[in-house]
Amino acid sequence: MSSTAAPAASAGPAAGSRTATTVVTGLGVTAPNGLGTEAYWKATLAGESAIGPVTRFDATQYPSRLAGEVRDYVAEEHIPSRLMPQTDHMTRLALTAADWALKDAGIDTEELPEYGIGVVTSASGGAVEFGQRELQNLWSKGKEYVSAYQSFAWFYAVNTGQISIRHKLRGPSGVLLTEQAGGIDSVGQARRHIRKGFPVVITGGVDAAICPWGWVPQLASGLMSTVDDPARAYLPFSAEANGYVPGEGGAILVTEDADSARKRGVAQVYGEIAGYAATLDPAPGGGRPTALRRAVDNALADAGLTPGDIDVVFADAAGVPEADRAEAQALAAIFGPRAVPVTAPKTMTGRLLAGGAALDVATALLSLRDGVVPPTVNVGAADPGHAIDLVTEAREARLRNALVVARGHGGFNAALVVRRPS
């Protein structure tokens, strides 16, 4: 689902813009194992995991008690005091990541056309921490203790809205709700807007649902790990896989028309959004395979590439045996058994819901930049039944094209190809 604001006529598409090249010129990362892009990347290459016991609420009464939390973030150092009462942890992380991404891209929003910059982010359930607090106030104290900001602060589109308002951005806006796949879907939507003639779209996703209201629905899925050892709780593609560990955070990206970026004289282009596709799995119980392979095939076709052109795959890595098996089978069928390196650096952060795939896209772009594949930590080796080349230690490689795969709860599949700038 997305919501889109109609642009002004003066910001309409330029002639021939449907073939415009979309590049990423800015990154902002707020991750459990690193605040800021370079801090995150350094920790990721070093294999530093941030998964540990939950501290944001008392989780001892629940069967799952581990998470990847952003522990060193001090909101008051990044967020104006006027915004503190109307935001929660999720939106503050998103605003901070957006600030960093814009700064990284060298964009002064006041120098671009009023309707020229759009915002499209992903979401899973909105600012559930804010909503839970206000509902508790309602139940325990009465309606006069409920914040007036409850009317919008919990909303699934709140990150898009607050980023737009903070930077006075009036271009096309939207929000994609496809759970873990949303970070890729938001980038795909951003590329559509750029092909329509808008020069810049801020995109990606940041999520945070480490509170009882966000915890219980995930427990109900039956997919969360109940292991208390942080080093053994989340082991995708392993013979010991037993579920996933949730996390919080994500990444915001500045996507831009390549010609516009060139005219601005940008200092750095991380890569090109070369191909994108999304599919929906058939209804469960019918015996039909997942639609993941079709998403990857379509993304490769959209990029004009063959499987042999892909140098690394950033996997969805559900950590659930059945889901891992389906993903490994799809990748082996597309690329050949153990024919391409596959990695899942999210083993250091947990699965970040709507922020996870966006962080994977940012990580893939950093891999292209530096020629290194980050590790899948804690997994000594893939289950021999999975015919994939799982990268368990940082590996230097010549990287031209990377594939990012994500699957969201409910049958959503998304695939994105990013290409190293020429």
Coordinates of C-alpha atoms in Angstrom, one line a residue:
M1 CA 0.0 0.0 0.0
S2 CA 1.2 3.5 -0.7
S3 CA -0.1 7.0 -0.4
T4 CA 1.1 9.5 -3.0
A5 CA 0.8 13.3 -3.0
A6 CA 0.1 14.8 -6.3
P7 CA 3.0 17.0 -7.6
A8 CA 2.6 20.5 -8.9
A9 CA 2.4 20.9 -12.6
S10 CA 5.7 22.7 -12.7
A11 CA 7.5 19.6 -11.3
G12 CA 6.0 17.3 -13.9
P13 CA 8.1 14.6 -15.8
A14 CA 10.7 15.7 -18.2
A15 CA 10.7 14.4 -21.8
G16 CA 12.3 10.9 -22.0
S17 CA 12.5 10.7 -18.2
R18 CA 11.1 7.1 -18.0
T19 CA 14.6 5.9 -18.9
A20 CA 16.4 8.1 -16.4
T21 CA 19.2 6.3 -14.4
T22 CA 18.6 6.3 -10.7
V23 CA 21.7 6.5 -8.5
V24 CA 22.3 6.6 -4.7
T25 CA 24.2 9.7 -3.6
G26 CA 23.6 9.6 0.2
L27 CA 23.3 7.1 3.0
G28 CA 22.2 7.4 6.6
V29 CA 22.4 4.4 8.9
T30 CA 21.1 3.9 12.4
A31 CA 21.8 0.2 13.2
P32 CA 22.2 -1.8 16.3
N33 CA 25.9 -2.3 15.7
G34 CA 26.7 1.2 14.5
L35 CA 25.4 4.7 14.4
G36 CA 26.3 6.4 11.2
T37 CA 27.3 4.7 7.9
E38 CA 31.0 4.3 8.5
A39 CA 30.7 3.1 12.1
Y40 CA 28.2 0.5 11.0
W41 CA 30.3 -0.6 8.1
K42 CA 33.4 -0.9 10.3
A43 CA 31.5 -3.0 12.8
T44 CA 29.9 -5.2 10.1
L45 CA 33.2 -6.0 8.4
A46 CA 34.7 -6.9 11.8
G47 CA 31.8 -9.2 12.5
E48 CA 30.6 -7.3 15.6
S49 CA 27.1 -8.5 16.6
A50 CA 24.7 -6.3 18.6
I51 CA 22.2 -9.0 19.5
G52 CA 21.7 -9.3 23.2
P53 CA 19.1 -9.4 26.0
V54 CA 16.2 -6.9 25.5
T55 CA 16.6 -3.7 27.6
R56 CA 13.8 -1.5 26.2
F57 CA 11.2 -3.4 28.3
D58 CA 11.1 -6.3 30.7
A59 CA 11.1 -9.3 28.3
T60 CA 11.8 -12.0 31.0
Q61 CA 8.1 -13.1 31.0
Y62 CA 8.2 -13.9 27.2
P63 CA 9.7 -17.0 25.5
S64 CA 11.9 -14.8 23.2
R65 CA 14.2 -12.4 25.1
L66 CA 16.8 -11.3 22.6
A67 CA 16.9 -8.4 20.2
G68 CA 19.3 -6.1 18.2
E69 CA 18.8 -2.8 19.9
V70 CA 20.3 0.6 19.0
R71 CA 21.8 1.1 22.5
D72 CA 24.0 4.3 22.2
Y73 CA 21.5 6.6 20.6
V74 CA 20.7 9.8 22.6
A75 CA 17.7 11.4 20.8
E76 CA 18.3 14.8 22.4
E77 CA 21.6 15.1 20.6
H78 CA 19.9 14.7 17.2
I79 CA 16.2 15.8 17.5
P80 CA 14.9 19.3 18.2
S81 CA 13.1 19.6 21.5
R82 CA 9.9 20.6 19.9
L83 CA 9.8 17.2 18.1
M84 CA 10.5 15.1 21.2
P85 CA 6.8 15.0 22.5
Q86 CA 5.4 14.0 19.1
T87 CA 7.8 11.2 18.1
D88 CA 9.0 7.9 19.5
H89 CA 12.2 6.0 19.2
M90 CA 11.4 4.8 15.7
T91 CA 10.7 8.2 14.1
R92 CA 13.7 9.8 15.9
L93 CA 16.0 7.2 14.4
A94 CA 14.4 7.8 11.0
L95 CA 14.8 11.5 11.2
T96 CA 18.4 11.2 12.2
A97 CA 19.2 8.8 9.4
A98 CA 17.5 11.1 6.9
D99 CA 19.6 14.1 8.2
W100 CA 22.7 12.1 7.7
A101 CA 21.7 10.8 4.3
L102 CA 21.0 14.4 3.0
K103 CA 24.3 15.7 4.4
D104 CA 26.1 12.7 2.8
A105 CA 24.6 13.6 -0.5
G106 CA 25.5 17.2 -0.1
I107 CA 21.9 18.3 -0.6
D108 CA 20.5 21.6 0.6
T109 CA 16.8 21.1 0.3
E110 CA 16.2 24.8 0.0
E111 CA 18.2 25.0 -3.2
L112 CA 16.1 22.4 -5.1
P113 CA 12.6 23.0 -6.6
E114 CA 9.9 23.2 -4.0
Y115 CA 8.1 20.1 -5.4
G116 CA 11.2 18.4 -6.6
I117 CA 12.1 16.2 -3.6
G118 CA 9.9 13.2 -2.7
V119 CA 9.9 10.9 0.3
V120 CA 9.0 7.2 0.2
T121 CA 9.7 5.0 3.2
S122 CA 8.7 1.5 4.3
A123 CA 6.8 0.6 7.4
S124 CA 5.5 -2.5 9.3
G125 CA 3.1 -1.2 11.9
G126 CA 4.0 2.3 12.7
A127 CA 5.3 3.8 15.9
V128 CA 3.9 1.1 18.2
E129 CA 5.9 2.2 21.2
F130 CA 4.2 5.6 21.1
G131 CA 0.8 4.0 20.6
Q132 CA 1.2 1.6 23.5
R133 CA 2.2 4.3 25.9
E134 CA -0.8 6.4 25.1
L135 CA -3.2 3.5 25.3
Q136 CA -1.7 2.7 28.7
N137 CA -2.4 6.2 29.8
L138 CA -6.0 5.9 28.5
W139 CA -6.6 2.7 30.4
S140 CA -4.9 3.6 33.6
K141 CA -5.4 7.3 34.0
G142 CA -8.2 8.5 31.6
K143 CA -8.6 10.2 28.3
E144 CA -7.3 13.6 29.5
Y145 CA -3.9 12.0 29.9
V146 CA -3.6 10.9 26.2
S147 CA -1.3 13.0 24.1
A148 CA -2.9 15.0 21.3
Y149 CA 0.0 13.7 19.1
Q150 CA -1.5 10.2 19.4
S151 CA -3.7 11.2 16.4
F152 CA -0.7 10.8 14.1
A153 CA 2.4 9.8 15.9
W154 CA 1.6 6.1 15.8
F155 CA 0.6 6.1 12.1
Y156 CA 2.4 3.8 9.7
A157 CA 3.2 6.8 7.5
V158 CA 4.7 8.9 10.3
N159 CA 8.3 8.5 9.2
T160 CA 7.5 9.8 5.7
G161 CA 5.5 12.6 7.1
Q162 CA 8.0 13.8 9.7
I163 CA 10.9 13.7 7.2
S164 CA 8.9 15.6 4.7
I165 CA 7.8 18.3 7.3
R166 CA 11.3 18.6 8.9
H167 CA 12.9 19.4 5.5
K168 CA 9.9 21.1 3.9
L169 CA 9.7 18.5 1.1
R170 CA 6.6 18.7 -1.0
G171 CA 7.3 16.2 -3.8
P172 CA 5.6 12.8 -4.2
S173 CA 5.3 11.0 -0.9
G174 CA 4.4 7.4 0.1
V175 CA 4.8 4.5 2.4
L176 CA 5.1 0.8 1.5
L177 CA 3.8 -1.8 4.0
T178 CA 5.3 -5.2 3.0
E179 CA 7.2 -5.9 6.2
Q180 CA 10.8 -7.0 5.6
A181 CA 10.4 -6.6 1.9
G182 CA 9.4 -2.9 2.3
G183 CA 12.9 -1.5 2.3
I184 CA 13.3 -2.8 -1.3
D185 CA 9.8 -1.9 -2.4
S186 CA 10.3 1.7 -1.2
V187 CA 13.5 2.0 -3.3
G188 CA 11.6 0.6 -6.3
Q189 CA 8.9 3.2 -5.8
A190 CA 11.5 6.0 -5.5
R191 CA 13.0 4.9 -8.8
R192 CA 9.5 5.2 -10.4
H193 CA 9.2 8.8 -9.3
I194 CA 12.7 9.6 -10.6
R195 CA 11.8 8.1 -13.9
K196 CA 8.8 10.4 -14.0
G197 CA 11.1 13.4 -13.8
F198 CA 11.5 14.2 -10.1
P199 CA 15.2 14.8 -9.4
V200 CA 15.5 13.5 -5.8
V201 CA 13.6 11.0 -3.7
I202 CA 14.5 10.2 -0.1
T203 CA 13.7 6.5 0.6
G204 CA 14.5 3.4 2.6
G205 CA 13.2 2.4 6.0
V206 CA 13.7 2.5 9.7
D207 CA 11.7 0.5 12.2
A208 CA 11.6 -0.1 15.9
A209 CA 9.0 -2.3 17.6
I210 CA 10.8 -3.5 20.7
C211 CA 8.0 -3.1 23.1
P212 CA 5.3 -5.5 24.3
W213 CA 2.8 -4.2 21.6
G214 CA 5.4 -4.9 18.9
W215 CA 6.7 -8.1 20.5
V216 CA 3.5 -10.1 20.9
P217 CA 2.4 -10.1 17.3
Q218 CA 5.9 -11.4 16.3
L219 CA 5.7 -14.1 18.9
A220 CA 2.3 -15.1 17.6
S221 CA 3.9 -15.9 14.2
G222 CA 5.8 -18.7 15.8
L223 CA 8.9 -17.7 13.8
M224 CA 11.0 -16.0 16.6
S225 CA 13.9 -17.8 18.2
T226 CA 13.5 -18.8 21.8
V227 CA 17.3 -19.4 22.3
D228 CA 18.9 -17.2 25.0
D229 CA 22.4 -17.4 23.8
P230 CA 23.0 -14.4 21.5
A231 CA 25.6 -16.4 19.5
R232 CA 23.2 -19.3 18.8
A233 CA 19.8 -17.6 18.6
Y234 CA 19.8 -16.5 14.9
L235 CA 21.5 -18.9 12.5
P236 CA 20.1 -18.6 9.0
F237 CA 20.9 -21.4 6.6
S238 CA 22.5 -23.4 9.5
A239 CA 21.5 -27.0 10.4
E240 CA 20.7 -25.4 13.8
A241 CA 18.4 -22.7 12.5
N242 CA 15.6 -22.2 15.0
G243 CA 14.0 -18.8 14.2
Y244 CA 14.9 -15.2 13.9
V245 CA 15.8 -12.4 16.4
P246 CA 14.1 -9.0 15.9
G247 CA 16.0 -5.8 15.7
E248 CA 15.5 -2.1 15.3
G249 CA 16.9 0.6 13.0
G250 CA 17.6 0.7 9.3
A251 CA 18.8 3.0 6.6
I252 CA 17.7 6.0 4.6
L253 CA 19.0 6.5 1.1
V254 CA 19.0 9.6 -1.1
T255 CA 18.2 8.4 -4.7
E256 CA 18.7 10.8 -7.5
D257 CA 18.5 11.2 -11.2
A258 CA 22.0 10.6 -12.5
D259 CA 22.0 13.6 -14.8
S260 CA 20.8 15.8 -11.9
A261 CA 23.5 14.4 -9.6
R262 CA 26.2 15.1 -12.3
K263 CA 25.0 18.7 -12.7
R264 CA 25.2 19.2 -8.9
G265 CA 28.8 17.9 -9.0
V266 CA 28.2 15.2 -6.3
A267 CA 31.3 14.0 -4.5
Q268 CA 30.3 10.4 -4.5
V269 CA 27.9 8.0 -6.2
Y270 CA 27.4 4.8 -4.3
G271 CA 25.8 2.9 -7.1
E272 CA 22.9 2.6 -9.5
I273 CA 19.5 1.1 -8.9
A274 CA 19.7 -1.2 -11.9
G275 CA 16.8 -3.6 -11.4
Y276 CA 13.8 -4.2 -9.2
A277 CA 10.9 -6.6 -9.0
A278 CA 8.3 -7.8 -6.5
T279 CA 6.0 -10.8 -6.3
L280 CA 3.5 -12.3 -4.0
D281 CA 3.5 -16.0 -2.9
P282 CA 0.5 -18.2 -3.7
A283 CA -1.9 -19.0 -0.9
P284 CA -0.3 -21.5 1.6
G285 CA -1.5 -25.0 1.6
G286 CA -1.8 -25.4 -2.2
G287 CA 1.6 -27.0 -2.7
R288 CA 2.8 -24.3 -5.1
P289 CA 6.4 -23.0 -4.7
T290 CA 7.2 -19.5 -3.5
A291 CA 7.3 -16.7 -6.0
L292 CA 10.8 -15.6 -4.9
R293 CA 12.6 -17.0 -7.9
R294 CA 10.2 -15.0 -10.2
A295 CA 11.1 -11.8 -8.3
V296 CA 14.8 -12.4 -8.8
D297 CA 14.4 -13.4 -12.5
N298 CA 12.4 -10.2 -13.1
A299 CA 14.8 -8.0 -11.3
L300 CA 17.7 -9.4 -13.4
A301 CA 15.7 -8.9 -16.5
D302 CA 14.9 -5.3 -15.5
A303 CA 18.6 -4.7 -15.0
G304 CA 19.5 -6.3 -18.4
L305 CA 21.7 -8.8 -16.6
T306 CA 22.1 -12.6 -16.5
P307 CA 22.7 -14.7 -13.4
G308 CA 26.4 -14.8 -14.2
D309 CA 26.6 -11.0 -13.9
I310 CA 25.7 -11.1 -10.2
D311 CA 28.8 -11.1 -7.9
V312 CA 27.1 -11.3 -4.5
V313 CA 23.7 -12.0 -3.0
F314 CA 22.4 -10.4 0.2
A315 CA 19.9 -13.0 1.3
D316 CA 16.7 -12.6 3.2
A317 CA 17.9 -15.2 5.7
A318 CA 14.8 -15.9 7.6
G319 CA 16.5 -18.2 10.1
V320 CA 13.4 -20.5 9.8
P321 CA 14.4 -23.9 8.4
E322 CA 11.5 -24.1 5.9
A323 CA 12.0 -20.5 4.7
D324 CA 15.8 -20.9 4.5
R325 CA 15.4 -24.1 2.4
A326 CA 13.0 -22.3 0.0
E327 CA 15.4 -19.4 -0.5
A328 CA 18.5 -21.6 -0.8
Q329 CA 16.7 -23.7 -3.4
A330 CA 15.6 -20.6 -5.4
L331 CA 19.2 -19.2 -5.4
A332 CA 20.7 -22.5 -6.4
A333 CA 18.2 -22.9 -9.2
I334 CA 18.9 -19.4 -10.5
F335 CA 22.7 -19.2 -10.2
G336 CA 23.7 -22.8 -9.9
P337 CA 24.8 -24.7 -6.8
R338 CA 27.3 -22.6 -4.8
A339 CA 28.0 -20.5 -7.8
V340 CA 27.7 -17.0 -6.2
P341 CA 28.7 -15.7 -2.7
V342 CA 25.7 -15.4 -0.4
T343 CA 25.8 -13.3 2.8
A344 CA 23.5 -12.3 5.6
P345 CA 25.1 -9.5 7.7
K346 CA 21.7 -9.1 9.4
T347 CA 22.9 -11.9 11.8
M348 CA 24.7 -9.0 13.6
T349 CA 21.6 -6.8 13.9
G350 CA 18.6 -9.1 13.8
R351 CA 15.7 -8.7 11.4
L352 CA 14.7 -5.1 11.4
L353 CA 11.2 -5.5 9.9
A354 CA 10.6 -2.5 7.5
G355 CA 14.2 -1.3 8.1
G356 CA 16.0 -4.6 7.3
A357 CA 16.0 -4.6 3.5
A358 CA 16.9 -0.9 3.4
L359 CA 19.9 -1.6 5.6
D360 CA 20.8 -4.5 3.3
V361 CA 20.7 -2.2 0.2
A362 CA 23.0 0.2 2.0
T363 CA 25.3 -2.6 2.9
A364 CA 25.4 -3.9 -0.6
L365 CA 26.4 -0.5 -1.9
L366 CA 29.2 -0.3 0.6
S367 CA 30.3 -3.7 -0.5
L368 CA 30.5 -2.5 -4.1
R369 CA 32.4 0.6 -3.0
D370 CA 35.1 -1.3 -1.1
G371 CA 35.2 -4.6 -2.9
V372 CA 34.4 -6.8 0.1
V373 CA 31.6 -9.1 1.1
P374 CA 30.6 -8.8 4.8
P375 CA 30.2 -12.0 6.9
T376 CA 27.3 -14.0 8.1
V377 CA 28.4 -14.3 11.8
N378 CA 27.9 -17.2 14.2
V379 CA 27.1 -19.6 11.3
G380 CA 30.1 -21.8 10.9
A381 CA 28.9 -23.2 7.6
A382 CA 25.7 -23.6 5.7
D383 CA 23.7 -26.8 6.2
P384 CA 25.0 -29.2 3.6
G385 CA 21.5 -29.5 2.2
H386 CA 21.6 -25.8 1.1
A387 CA 23.6 -25.5 -2.1
I388 CA 24.8 -22.0 -1.5
D389 CA 28.3 -20.5 -0.9
L390 CA 27.6 -18.8 2.4
V391 CA 30.2 -16.2 3.3
T392 CA 31.0 -16.6 7.0
E393 CA 34.1 -14.4 7.1
A394 CA 34.7 -11.1 5.3
R395 CA 35.8 -11.8 1.8
E396 CA 37.5 -9.5 -0.7
A397 CA 36.2 -9.7 -4.2
R398 CA 35.8 -7.8 -7.4
L399 CA 32.2 -6.7 -7.2
R400 CA 30.2 -5.1 -10.1
N401 CA 26.6 -6.1 -9.4
A402 CA 24.9 -7.1 -6.1
L403 CA 21.5 -8.7 -5.6
V404 CA 19.5 -7.9 -2.5
V405 CA 16.6 -10.3 -1.7
A406 CA 13.9 -9.8 0.9
R407 CA 10.7 -11.6 2.0
G408 CA 8.0 -10.1 4.1
H409 CA 5.6 -11.9 6.4
G410 CA 2.4 -12.5 4.4
G411 CA 4.1 -13.7 1.2
F412 CA 5.8 -10.6 -0.1
N413 CA 9.0 -11.0 -2.1
A414 CA 11.3 -8.3 -3.4
A415 CA 14.6 -8.3 -5.3
L416 CA 16.9 -5.3 -6.1
V417 CA 20.0 -5.2 -8.3
V418 CA 22.5 -2.5 -7.5
R419 CA 25.4 -1.8 -9.8
R420 CA 28.8 -0.2 -9.1
P421 CA 29.2 3.2 -10.6
S422 CA 31.2 3.2 -13.8

